[in-house]
Coordinates of N, CA and C in Angstrom, one line a residue:
M1 N 166.5 22.5 -119.0 CA 167.5 22.0 -118.0 C 166.9 21.0 -117.2
N2 N 167.6 19.8 -117.1 CA 167.2 18.7 -116.3 C 168.1 18.5 -115.1
G3 N 167.6 17.6 -114.1 CA 168.4 17.3 -113.1 C 168.3 18.3 -111.9
P4 N 169.2 18.3 -111.0 CA 169.0 19.0 -109.7 C 169.0 20.6 -109.9
F5 N 169.4 21.0 -111.0 CA 169.4 22.5 -111.2 C 168.1 23.0 -111.9
D6 N 167.3 22.1 -112.2 CA 166.0 22.4 -112.9 C 165.0 23.2 -112.0
L7 N 164.6 24.4 -112.4 CA 163.7 25.2 -111.6 C 162.3 25.2 -112.2
S8 N 162.0 24.3 -113.2 CA 160.7 24.3 -113.8 C 159.6 24.2 -112.8
G9 N 158.5 25.0 -113.0 CA 157.4 24.9 -112.1 C 157.5 25.8 -111.0
R10 N 158.6 26.6 -110.8 CA 158.9 27.4 -109.7 C 158.8 28.9 -110.1
T11 N 158.4 29.8 -109.1 CA 158.3 31.2 -109.5 C 159.2 31.9 -108.6
A12 N 160.0 32.8 -109.2 CA 161.1 33.6 -108.4 C 160.7 35.1 -108.5
L13 N 160.9 35.8 -107.4 CA 160.8 37.2 -107.4 C 162.3 37.8 -107.1
V14 N 162.8 38.6 -108.0 CA 164.1 39.2 -107.9 C 163.9 40.7 -107.7
T15 N 164.3 41.2 -106.5 CA 164.3 42.7 -106.4 C 165.4 43.3 -107.1
G16 N 165.2 44.5 -107.5 CA 166.2 45.2 -108.3 C 166.6 44.5 -109.5
A17 N 165.6 43.9 -110.2 CA 165.8 43.0 -111.3 C 166.4 43.5 -112.6
V18 N 166.2 44.9 -112.7 CA 166.7 45.5 -114.0 C 168.1 46.0 -114.0
G19 N 168.7 46.0 -112.8 CA 170.0 46.4 -112.7 C 171.1 45.4 -113.3
G20 N 172.4 45.7 -113.2 CA 173.4 44.8 -113.9 C 173.3 43.4 -113.3
L21 N 173.5 43.2 -112.0 CA 173.4 41.9 -111.4 C 172.0 41.3 -111.4
G22 N 171.0 42.2 -111.1 CA 169.6 41.7 -111.1 C 169.2 41.1 -112.5
R23 N 169.5 41.8 -113.5 CA 169.1 41.3 -114.8 C 169.7 40.0 -115.1
E24 N 171.0 39.8 -114.9 CA 171.7 38.5 -115.2 C 171.2 37.4 -114.3
M25 N 170.8 37.7 -113.1 CA 170.2 36.7 -112.1 C 168.8 36.3 -112.7
T26 N 168.1 37.2 -113.1 CA 166.8 37.0 -113.6 C 166.8 36.1 -114.8
L27 N 167.7 36.4 -115.7 CA 167.8 35.6 -117.0 C 168.4 34.2 -116.6
G28 N 169.3 34.1 -115.6 CA 169.8 32.8 -115.3 C 168.7 31.9 -114.7
L29 N 167.8 32.5 -113.9 CA 166.7 31.7 -113.3 C 165.8 31.3 -114.4
A30 N 165.5 32.2 -115.3 CA 164.7 31.9 -116.4 C 165.3 30.7 -117.2
N31 N 166.5 30.7 -117.5 CA 167.2 29.7 -118.3 C 167.1 28.4 -117.6
A32 N 167.0 28.4 -116.2 CA 166.9 27.1 -115.5 C 165.5 26.7 -115.4
G33 N 164.5 27.4 -116.0 CA 163.1 26.9 -116.0 C 162.2 27.7 -115.2
A34 N 162.7 28.6 -114.3 CA 161.8 29.3 -113.4 C 161.0 30.4 -114.2
A35 N 159.8 30.7 -113.7 CA 159.1 31.9 -114.2 C 159.5 33.0 -113.2
V36 N 159.7 34.2 -113.7 CA 160.3 35.3 -112.8 C 159.5 36.5 -112.8
V37 N 159.2 37.0 -111.6 CA 158.6 38.4 -111.4 C 159.7 39.4 -111.3
V38 N 159.6 40.4 -112.2 CA 160.6 41.5 -112.3 C 160.2 42.6 -111.3
H39 N 161.0 42.9 -110.4 CA 160.8 44.1 -109.5 C 161.7 45.2 -109.9
H40 N 161.2 46.4 -109.8 CA 161.9 47.6 -110.0 C 161.5 48.8 -109.2
L41 N 162.2 49.8 -109.2 CA 161.7 51.1 -108.6 C 162.0 52.2 -109.6
D42 N 161.0 52.8 -110.2 CA 161.1 53.9 -111.0 C 161.9 53.6 -112.3
Q43 N 161.8 52.4 -112.8 CA 162.5 52.0 -114.1 C 161.6 51.2 -115.0
P44 N 160.4 51.8 -115.3 CA 159.5 51.0 -116.0 C 159.8 50.6 -117.5
E45 N 160.6 51.4 -118.1 CA 161.1 51.0 -119.5 C 162.0 49.8 -119.5
Q46 N 163.0 49.9 -118.5 CA 163.9 48.7 -118.4 C 163.2 47.5 -117.9
A47 N 162.2 47.7 -117.0 CA 161.5 46.5 -116.6 C 160.6 45.9 -117.8
K48 N 160.0 46.7 -118.6 CA 159.3 46.3 -119.7 C 160.2 45.5 -120.7
D49 N 161.4 46.0 -121.0 CA 162.3 45.3 -121.9 C 162.8 44.0 -121.3
L50 N 163.0 43.9 -120.1 CA 163.4 42.6 -119.4 C 162.1 41.7 -119.5
A51 N 161.0 42.2 -119.2 CA 159.8 41.3 -119.3 C 159.5 40.8 -120.7
D52 N 159.7 41.6 -121.7 CA 159.6 41.2 -123.1 C 160.6 40.0 -123.3
E53 N 161.8 40.2 -122.8 CA 162.8 39.1 -123.0 C 162.5 37.8 -122.4
L54 N 161.9 37.9 -121.2 CA 161.4 36.8 -120.5 C 160.3 36.1 -121.1
A55 N 159.3 37.0 -121.7 CA 158.2 36.4 -122.3 C 158.6 35.6 -123.6
E56 N 159.6 36.0 -124.3 CA 160.1 35.2 -125.4 C 160.6 33.7 -124.9
Q57 N 160.9 33.6 -123.6 CA 161.3 32.4 -123.1 C 160.2 31.6 -122.4
N58 N 159.0 32.2 -122.4 CA 157.9 31.7 -121.7 C 158.2 31.7 -120.2
A59 N 158.9 32.7 -119.7 CA 159.4 32.7 -118.3 C 159.0 33.9 -117.6
F60 N 158.0 34.7 -118.1 CA 157.6 36.0 -117.6 C 156.4 35.7 -116.6
A61 N 156.6 36.2 -115.3 CA 155.5 36.0 -114.3 C 155.0 37.3 -113.9
G62 N 155.4 38.5 -114.3 CA 154.9 39.7 -113.9 C 155.9 40.7 -113.7
V63 N 155.5 42.0 -113.5 CA 156.3 43.1 -113.2 C 155.7 43.8 -111.9
V64 N 156.5 44.0 -110.9 CA 156.0 44.8 -109.7 C 157.0 45.9 -109.4
E65 N 156.5 46.9 -108.7 CA 157.3 48.1 -108.5 C 157.1 48.6 -107.0
G66 N 158.1 49.0 -106.5 CA 158.0 49.5 -105.0 C 159.3 49.6 -104.4
D67 N 159.4 50.5 -103.4 CA 160.5 50.7 -102.5 C 160.6 49.5 -101.5
V68 N 161.8 48.8 -101.6 CA 161.9 47.5 -100.8 C 162.0 47.9 -99.3
S69 N 162.3 49.2 -99.0 CA 162.5 49.5 -97.5 C 161.1 50.1 -97.0
D70 N 160.1 50.2 -97.8 CA 158.8 50.7 -97.3 C 157.9 49.6 -97.1
W71 N 157.4 49.4 -95.8 CA 156.7 48.2 -95.4 C 155.4 48.1 -96.2
D72 N 154.7 49.1 -96.4 CA 153.4 48.9 -97.1 C 153.7 48.7 -98.6
A73 N 154.6 49.4 -99.2 CA 154.9 49.2 -100.7 C 155.4 47.7 -100.9
A74 N 156.2 47.2 -100.0 CA 156.7 45.9 -100.1 C 155.6 44.8 -100.0
A75 N 154.7 45.1 -98.9 CA 153.6 44.2 -98.9 C 152.7 44.1 -100.0
R76 N 152.5 45.3 -100.7 CA 151.8 45.4 -101.9 C 152.4 44.6 -103.0
F77 N 153.7 44.8 -103.3 CA 154.2 44.2 -104.5 C 154.5 42.8 -104.3
V78 N 154.7 42.3 -103.1 CA 154.9 40.9 -102.8 C 153.5 40.2 -103.1
E79 N 152.5 40.8 -102.6 CA 151.1 40.2 -102.9 C 150.8 40.2 -104.3
E80 N 151.2 41.2 -105.1 CA 151.0 41.3 -106.5 C 151.8 40.2 -107.3
A81 N 152.9 39.9 -106.7 CA 153.8 38.9 -107.3 C 153.1 37.5 -107.3
G82 N 152.2 37.3 -106.4 CA 151.6 36.0 -106.2 C 152.5 35.0 -105.5
P83 N 152.1 33.7 -105.5 CA 152.9 32.6 -104.8 C 154.3 32.7 -105.2
I84 N 155.3 32.8 -104.3 CA 156.6 32.9 -104.7 C 157.3 31.7 -104.0
D85 N 158.2 31.0 -104.9 CA 159.0 29.8 -104.4 C 160.4 30.3 -104.1
I86 N 160.8 31.3 -104.8 CA 162.3 31.7 -104.7 C 162.3 33.3 -104.6
L87 N 162.9 33.8 -103.5 CA 163.1 35.2 -103.4 C 164.6 35.6 -103.4
V88 N 164.9 36.4 -104.3 CA 166.3 36.9 -104.4 C 166.3 38.4 -104.0
N89 N 166.9 38.7 -102.8 CA 167.0 40.0 -102.3 C 168.2 40.7 -102.8
N90 N 168.0 41.3 -104.0 CA 169.2 41.9 -104.7 C 169.2 43.4 -104.7
A91 N 168.1 44.0 -104.6 CA 168.0 45.5 -104.6 C 169.0 46.1 -103.6
G92 N 169.8 47.1 -104.2 CA 170.9 47.7 -103.4 C 171.2 49.1 -103.7
Y93 N 171.9 49.7 -102.8 CA 172.3 51.1 -102.9 C 173.7 51.3 -102.4
M94 N 174.5 52.1 -103.2 CA 175.9 52.3 -102.7 C 176.3 53.7 -103.0
V95 N 176.8 54.4 -102.0 CA 177.2 55.8 -102.2 C 178.6 56.0 -101.4
E96 N 179.5 56.6 -102.0 CA 180.7 56.8 -101.3 C 180.6 57.9 -100.3
G97 N 181.2 57.8 -99.1 CA 181.2 58.8 -98.1 C 182.0 58.3 -96.9
R98 N 183.0 59.1 -96.5 CA 183.9 58.8 -95.4 C 183.1 59.0 -94.1
L99 N 183.4 58.3 -93.1 CA 182.7 58.3 -91.9 C 182.6 59.8 -91.3
L100 N 183.6 60.5 -91.3 CA 183.5 61.9 -90.7 C 182.8 62.8 -91.6
D101 N 182.5 62.5 -92.8 CA 181.8 63.4 -93.7 C 180.3 62.9 -93.8
M102 N 180.0 61.8 -93.3 CA 178.6 61.2 -93.5 C 177.6 61.8 -92.6
S103 N 176.5 62.2 -93.1 CA 175.3 62.6 -92.3 C 174.5 61.4 -91.8
L104 N 173.7 61.6 -90.9 CA 172.9 60.5 -90.5 C 171.9 60.1 -91.6
D105 N 171.5 61.0 -92.3 CA 170.5 60.7 -93.4 C 171.2 59.8 -94.5
D106 N 172.5 60.2 -94.8 CA 173.2 59.4 -95.8 C 173.4 57.9 -95.2
W107 N 173.7 57.9 -93.9 CA 173.8 56.5 -93.3 C 172.5 55.7 -93.5
R108 N 171.5 56.4 -93.0 CA 170.2 55.6 -93.0 C 169.7 55.2 -94.4
K109 N 170.0 56.1 -95.4 CA 169.6 55.7 -96.7 C 170.1 54.4 -97.2
T110 N 171.5 54.2 -96.9 CA 172.1 52.9 -97.3 C 171.6 51.8 -96.5
I111 N 171.5 51.9 -95.2 CA 171.0 50.9 -94.3 C 169.6 50.5 -94.7
S112 N 168.7 51.5 -95.0 CA 167.3 51.3 -95.2 C 167.2 50.4 -96.5
V113 N 167.9 50.6 -97.5 CA 167.8 49.8 -98.7 C 168.5 48.5 -98.5
D114 N 169.8 48.5 -98.2 CA 170.6 47.3 -98.2 C 170.3 46.3 -97.1
L115 N 169.8 46.8 -96.0 CA 169.6 45.9 -94.9 C 168.1 45.8 -94.5
D116 N 167.5 47.0 -94.2 CA 166.1 46.9 -94.0 C 165.3 46.4 -95.1
G117 N 165.7 46.6 -96.3 CA 164.9 46.1 -97.5 C 165.0 44.6 -97.5
V118 N 166.0 44.0 -97.1 CA 166.1 42.5 -97.1 C 165.1 42.0 -96.1
F119 N 165.1 42.6 -94.9 CA 164.2 42.2 -93.8 C 162.7 42.4 -94.3
V120 N 162.4 43.6 -94.8 CA 161.0 43.9 -95.1 C 160.4 43.0 -96.2
V121 N 161.2 42.8 -97.3 CA 160.6 42.0 -98.4 C 160.5 40.5 -97.9
S122 N 161.6 40.1 -97.2 CA 161.5 38.7 -96.6 C 160.4 38.5 -95.7
R123 N 160.2 39.5 -94.9 CA 159.1 39.3 -93.8 C 157.7 39.1 -94.5
H124 N 157.5 39.8 -95.7 CA 156.2 39.6 -96.3 C 156.2 38.3 -97.1
A125 N 157.4 37.9 -97.7 CA 157.4 36.8 -98.6 C 157.3 35.4 -97.9
V126 N 158.0 35.3 -96.8 CA 158.2 34.1 -96.1 C 156.9 33.5 -95.6
E127 N 156.0 34.3 -95.3 CA 154.7 33.9 -94.6 C 154.1 32.8 -95.7
G128 N 154.0 33.3 -96.9 CA 153.4 32.5 -98.0 C 154.2 31.2 -98.2
M129 N 155.5 31.3 -98.1 CA 156.3 30.1 -98.3 C 156.1 29.2 -97.2
L130 N 156.0 29.6 -95.9 CA 155.8 28.7 -94.9 C 154.4 28.0 -95.0
H131 N 153.4 28.8 -95.4 CA 152.1 28.3 -95.6 C 152.0 27.2 -96.6
R132 N 152.8 27.4 -97.7 CA 152.8 26.4 -98.8 C 153.8 25.2 -98.6
G133 N 154.6 25.4 -97.5 CA 155.4 24.3 -97.1 C 156.9 24.2 -97.7
G134 N 157.3 25.4 -98.2 CA 158.7 25.4 -98.7 C 159.1 26.7 -99.5
G135 N 160.3 26.9 -99.6 CA 160.8 28.1 -100.3 C 162.3 28.3 -100.1
V136 N 162.8 29.2 -100.9 CA 164.2 29.6 -100.9 C 164.3 31.1 -100.8
V137 N 165.2 31.6 -100.0 CA 165.6 33.0 -99.9 C 167.0 33.1 -100.1
I138 N 167.5 34.1 -101.0 CA 168.9 34.2 -101.4 C 169.1 35.8 -101.2
N139 N 170.0 36.0 -100.2 CA 170.4 37.5 -99.9 C 171.7 37.8 -100.5
L140 N 171.7 39.0 -101.1 CA 173.0 39.6 -101.7 C 173.7 40.4 -100.6
A141 N 174.9 39.8 -100.2 CA 175.8 40.5 -99.4 C 176.9 41.1 -100.2
S142 N 178.1 41.1 -99.7 CA 179.3 41.6 -100.4 C 180.6 41.2 -99.6
Q143 N 181.7 41.2 -100.4 CA 183.0 40.8 -99.8 C 183.3 41.9 -98.8
L144 N 182.8 43.1 -99.1 CA 183.2 44.3 -98.1 C 182.6 44.1 -96.8
A145 N 181.7 43.2 -96.6 CA 181.1 42.8 -95.2 C 182.2 42.2 -94.5
F146 N 183.2 41.5 -95.1 CA 184.3 40.9 -94.5 C 185.6 41.7 -94.4
K147 N 185.9 42.4 -95.4 CA 187.2 43.1 -95.4 C 187.1 44.6 -95.2
G148 N 185.9 45.2 -95.3 CA 185.8 46.6 -95.1 C 186.3 47.4 -96.2
A149 N 186.0 48.7 -96.3 CA 186.5 49.6 -97.4 C 186.4 51.0 -96.9
A150 N 187.5 51.8 -96.9 CA 187.5 53.1 -96.6 C 186.4 53.9 -97.5
G151 N 185.6 54.7 -96.9 CA 184.7 55.5 -97.7 C 183.4 54.9 -98.0
Y152 N 183.2 53.7 -97.4 CA 181.9 52.9 -97.7 C 181.5 52.3 -96.4
S153 N 181.6 53.0 -95.3 CA 181.2 52.4 -94.0 C 179.9 52.0 -93.9
S154 N 178.9 52.8 -94.5 CA 177.5 52.4 -94.4 C 177.2 51.2 -95.2
Y155 N 177.8 51.1 -96.4 CA 177.5 49.9 -97.2 C 178.1 48.6 -96.5
C156 N 179.4 48.8 -96.0 CA 180.0 47.6 -95.3 C 179.1 47.2 -94.2
A157 N 178.6 48.1 -93.4 CA 177.8 47.8 -92.2 C 176.6 47.1 -92.6
A158 N 175.9 47.7 -93.6 CA 174.6 47.1 -94.1 C 174.8 45.6 -94.6
K159 N 175.9 45.4 -95.4 CA 176.1 44.1 -95.9 C 176.5 43.1 -94.8
A160 N 177.3 43.6 -93.8 CA 177.6 42.7 -92.6 C 176.3 42.3 -92.0
G161 N 175.4 43.2 -91.9 CA 174.1 43.0 -91.3 C 173.3 41.9 -92.0
V162 N 173.5 42.0 -93.4 CA 172.8 41.0 -94.2 C 173.3 39.5 -93.9
L163 N 174.5 39.4 -93.7 CA 175.1 38.1 -93.3 C 174.5 37.6 -92.0
G164 N 174.4 38.5 -91.0 CA 173.9 38.1 -89.7 C 172.4 37.7 -89.9
L165 N 171.7 38.5 -90.6 CA 170.3 38.3 -90.8 C 170.0 36.9 -91.6
T166 N 170.9 36.6 -92.5 CA 170.8 35.4 -93.3 C 170.9 34.2 -92.3
R167 N 171.9 34.2 -91.4 CA 172.1 33.1 -90.5 C 170.9 33.0 -89.5
A168 N 170.4 34.2 -89.0 CA 169.3 34.1 -88.1 C 168.0 33.6 -88.8
M169 N 167.7 34.1 -90.1 CA 166.6 33.6 -90.8 C 166.7 32.1 -91.1
S170 N 167.9 31.6 -91.4 CA 168.1 30.3 -91.7 C 167.7 29.4 -90.4
R171 N 168.1 29.8 -89.3 CA 167.8 29.0 -88.0 C 166.3 29.2 -87.7
E172 N 165.7 30.3 -88.0 CA 164.2 30.4 -87.7 C 163.3 29.7 -88.7
L173 N 163.7 29.7 -89.9 CA 162.8 29.3 -91.0 C 163.1 28.0 -91.5
G174 N 164.3 27.5 -91.3 CA 164.7 26.2 -91.8 C 164.2 25.1 -90.9
P175 N 164.1 23.8 -91.5 CA 164.5 23.4 -92.8 C 163.4 23.8 -94.0
T176 N 162.2 24.3 -93.5 CA 161.1 24.5 -94.4 C 161.6 25.5 -95.5
I177 N 162.2 26.5 -95.2 CA 162.7 27.6 -96.1 C 164.3 27.6 -96.0
R178 N 164.9 27.4 -97.1 CA 166.4 27.5 -97.0 C 166.8 28.9 -97.3
V179 N 167.6 29.4 -96.5 CA 168.1 30.8 -96.5 C 169.6 30.9 -96.7
N180 N 170.2 31.4 -97.7 CA 171.7 31.6 -97.9 C 172.0 32.8 -98.5
A181 N 173.2 33.2 -98.7 CA 173.7 34.4 -99.2 C 174.8 34.3 -100.1
I182 N 175.0 35.3 -101.0 CA 176.1 35.5 -101.9 C 176.8 36.7 -101.6
A183 N 178.2 36.7 -101.5 CA 179.0 37.8 -101.2 C 179.9 38.1 -102.5
P184 N 179.4 38.9 -103.4 CA 180.2 39.2 -104.6 C 181.4 40.1 -104.3
G185 N 182.4 40.0 -105.1 CA 183.5 40.9 -105.0 C 183.1 42.1 -106.0
P186 N 184.1 42.9 -106.4 CA 183.8 44.0 -107.3 C 183.3 43.5 -108.7
I187 N 182.1 43.9 -109.0 CA 181.4 43.4 -110.2 C 181.1 44.6 -111.1
A188 N 181.4 44.5 -112.4 CA 181.1 45.6 -113.3 C 179.6 45.7 -113.5
T189 N 178.9 46.7 -112.9 CA 177.5 47.0 -113.1 C 177.3 48.5 -113.1
P190 N 176.2 49.0 -113.5 CA 175.9 50.4 -113.6 C 176.1 51.0 -112.2
M191 N 175.8 50.3 -111.1 CA 175.9 50.9 -109.7 C 177.4 51.1 -109.5
T192 N 178.3 50.1 -109.7 CA 179.7 50.2 -109.4 C 180.4 51.2 -110.4
A193 N 179.9 51.3 -111.7 CA 180.4 52.3 -112.6 C 180.2 53.6 -112.1
A194 N 179.1 54.0 -111.4 CA 178.8 55.2 -110.9 C 179.6 55.6 -109.6
A195 N 179.9 54.5 -108.9 CA 180.6 54.7 -107.6 C 182.2 54.5 -107.8
F196 N 182.6 53.8 -108.7 CA 184.1 53.6 -108.8 C 184.7 54.5 -109.8
T197 N 185.7 55.2 -109.3 CA 186.6 55.9 -110.3 C 187.6 54.8 -110.8
P198 N 188.2 55.1 -112.0 CA 189.2 54.2 -112.5 C 190.3 53.8 -111.4
E199 N 190.7 54.8 -110.6 CA 191.7 54.5 -109.6 C 191.1 53.6 -108.5
L200 N 189.9 53.8 -108.2 CA 189.3 52.9 -107.2 C 189.1 51.6 -107.7
A201 N 188.7 51.4 -109.0 CA 188.6 50.1 -109.6 C 189.9 49.3 -109.6
R202 N 191.0 50.0 -109.9 CA 192.3 49.4 -109.8 C 192.7 49.0 -108.4
E203 N 192.3 49.8 -107.4 CA 192.6 49.4 -106.0 C 191.8 48.2 -105.6
R204 N 190.6 48.2 -106.0 CA 189.7 47.1 -105.5 C 190.1 45.8 -106.2
T205 N 190.7 45.8 -107.3 CA 191.1 44.6 -108.0 C 192.5 44.2 -107.8
A206 N 193.3 45.0 -107.2 CA 194.7 44.8 -107.0 C 195.0 43.5 -106.3
G207 N 194.2 43.3 -105.2 CA 194.4 42.1 -104.3 C 193.7 40.9 -104.7
L208 N 193.0 40.9 -105.9 CA 192.2 39.7 -106.3 C 193.1 38.7 -107.0
V209 N 192.9 37.4 -106.8 CA 193.6 36.4 -107.6 C 193.2 36.5 -109.1
A210 N 192.0 36.8 -109.3 CA 191.5 36.9 -110.7 C 192.2 38.1 -111.4
G211 N 192.5 39.2 -110.7 CA 193.2 40.3 -111.2 C 192.3 41.2 -112.0
R212 N 190.9 41.1 -111.9 CA 190.0 41.9 -112.7 C 188.7 42.0 -112.0
M213 N 187.9 43.0 -112.5 CA 186.5 43.1 -112.0 C 185.7 41.8 -112.5
G214 N 184.8 41.4 -111.7 CA 183.9 40.3 -112.2 C 182.8 40.9 -113.1
E215 N 182.2 39.9 -113.8 CA 181.0 40.3 -114.7 C 179.8 39.7 -114.1
A216 N 178.7 40.5 -114.3 CA 177.4 40.1 -113.7 C 177.0 38.7 -114.0
H217 N 177.3 38.3 -115.3 CA 176.8 36.9 -115.6 C 177.5 35.8 -114.8
E218 N 178.7 36.2 -114.3 CA 179.4 35.2 -113.5 C 178.7 35.0 -112.1
I219 N 177.8 35.7 -111.7 CA 177.1 35.6 -110.4 C 175.9 34.7 -110.6
A220 N 175.2 34.8 -111.7 CA 173.9 34.1 -112.0 C 174.0 32.7 -111.7
P221 N 175.0 31.9 -112.1 CA 174.9 30.5 -111.9 C 174.9 30.0 -110.3
A222 N 175.5 30.9 -109.5 CA 175.5 30.7 -108.1 C 174.0 30.9 -107.5
V223 N 173.3 31.8 -108.1 CA 171.9 32.0 -107.7 C 171.0 30.8 -108.1
V224 N 171.3 30.3 -109.3 CA 170.6 29.1 -109.8 C 170.9 27.9 -108.8
Y225 N 172.2 27.8 -108.5 CA 172.5 26.8 -107.5 C 171.8 26.8 -106.2
L226 N 171.8 28.0 -105.6 CA 171.2 28.1 -104.3 C 169.6 28.0 -104.4
A227 N 169.1 28.4 -105.5 CA 167.6 28.2 -105.7 C 167.2 26.8 -105.9
S228 N 168.1 25.9 -106.4 CA 167.7 24.6 -106.8 C 168.0 23.5 -105.8
E229 N 167.6 22.3 -106.2 CA 167.8 21.2 -105.3 C 169.2 20.7 -105.2
A230 N 170.1 21.3 -106.0 CA 171.5 21.0 -106.0 C 172.1 21.5 -104.7
S231 N 171.5 22.5 -104.0 CA 172.0 23.0 -102.7 C 171.0 22.6 -101.6
S232 N 170.4 21.4 -101.7 CA 169.3 21.2 -100.7 C 169.8 21.0 -99.3
F233 N 171.0 20.7 -99.1 CA 171.6 20.5 -97.7 C 172.4 21.8 -97.3
M234 N 172.2 22.9 -98.0 CA 172.9 24.1 -97.6 C 171.9 25.1 -96.9
H235 N 172.3 25.5 -95.7 CA 171.5 26.4 -94.9 C 172.4 27.4 -94.2
G236 N 172.0 28.6 -94.3 CA 172.7 29.7 -93.6 C 174.2 30.0 -94.0
Q237 N 174.5 29.7 -95.3 CA 175.8 29.8 -95.7 C 176.0 30.9 -96.7
T238 N 177.2 31.3 -96.9 CA 177.5 32.5 -97.8 C 178.5 32.0 -98.9
L239 N 178.2 32.1 -100.1 CA 179.1 31.7 -101.2 C 179.9 33.0 -101.6
H240 N 181.2 32.8 -101.6 CA 182.1 33.9 -102.0 C 182.4 33.9 -103.4
L241 N 181.9 34.8 -104.2 CA 182.2 35.0 -105.6 C 183.0 36.4 -105.8
N242 N 184.3 36.3 -105.4 CA 185.0 37.6 -105.4 C 186.4 37.6 -106.1
G243 N 186.7 36.6 -106.9 CA 187.9 36.6 -107.6 C 189.1 36.2 -106.7
G244 N 188.8 35.8 -105.5 CA 189.9 35.5 -104.6 C 190.2 36.6 -103.6
G245 N 189.3 37.7 -103.6 CA 189.6 38.8 -102.7 C 189.4 38.4 -101.2
V246 N 188.5 37.6 -100.9 CA 188.3 37.1 -99.6 C 188.2 35.6 -99.6
M247 N 189.0 34.9 -98.8 CA 189.0 33.5 -98.8 C 188.6 32.9 -97.4
Q248 N 187.5 32.1 -97.3 CA 187.0 31.7 -96.1 C 187.1 30.1 -96.0

């Protein structure tokens, strides 16, 4: 790939890289020329398969493991990843639970992965970016941060927090580091397959202009765009890839 979308010579760390969205983002970055570090938690076989696929493209930069919400574990795997030019905070957790049925532990589990994890990994990664004079952070939010969803209050709250954190990070770290977010709509992934019943999937897509669930590969080009010089004047913004579910 040539031109403003070319990521040759850059190294990206994708958290939760072996999941549905993470895998497609990883491959998309690799196709644009980036070398990619695969992050996972307790999924060594899937990580190896993805690493082998990247190696065939000469785009493999390593495999790291650890809990994104654990300060010491994140510090360790960010250090193992080496100099990072692009950080994609993709690792996520979703569980159904109505507010009146939710325990504090259930609430904290979602917040710890989906919001704390973005802060923790970014906190360790951006120091090196600042020292080297540049970098890109891409945070995964959700359309549910804007519209809400009954039964997913912890997830909606966490993703809304990601949007606020993205804007604050952009103002603190820019222009040296560009920080932006992506807010996908309902995407067919292993995580949503586990969380969505057929009835819930129909409910979530009923109000979409696209009239269907999105596919993971439809998100990857937006990650390449935000990682590349094509978006060099974009700071603190959120791209809405939701089939028309939320229009801003």
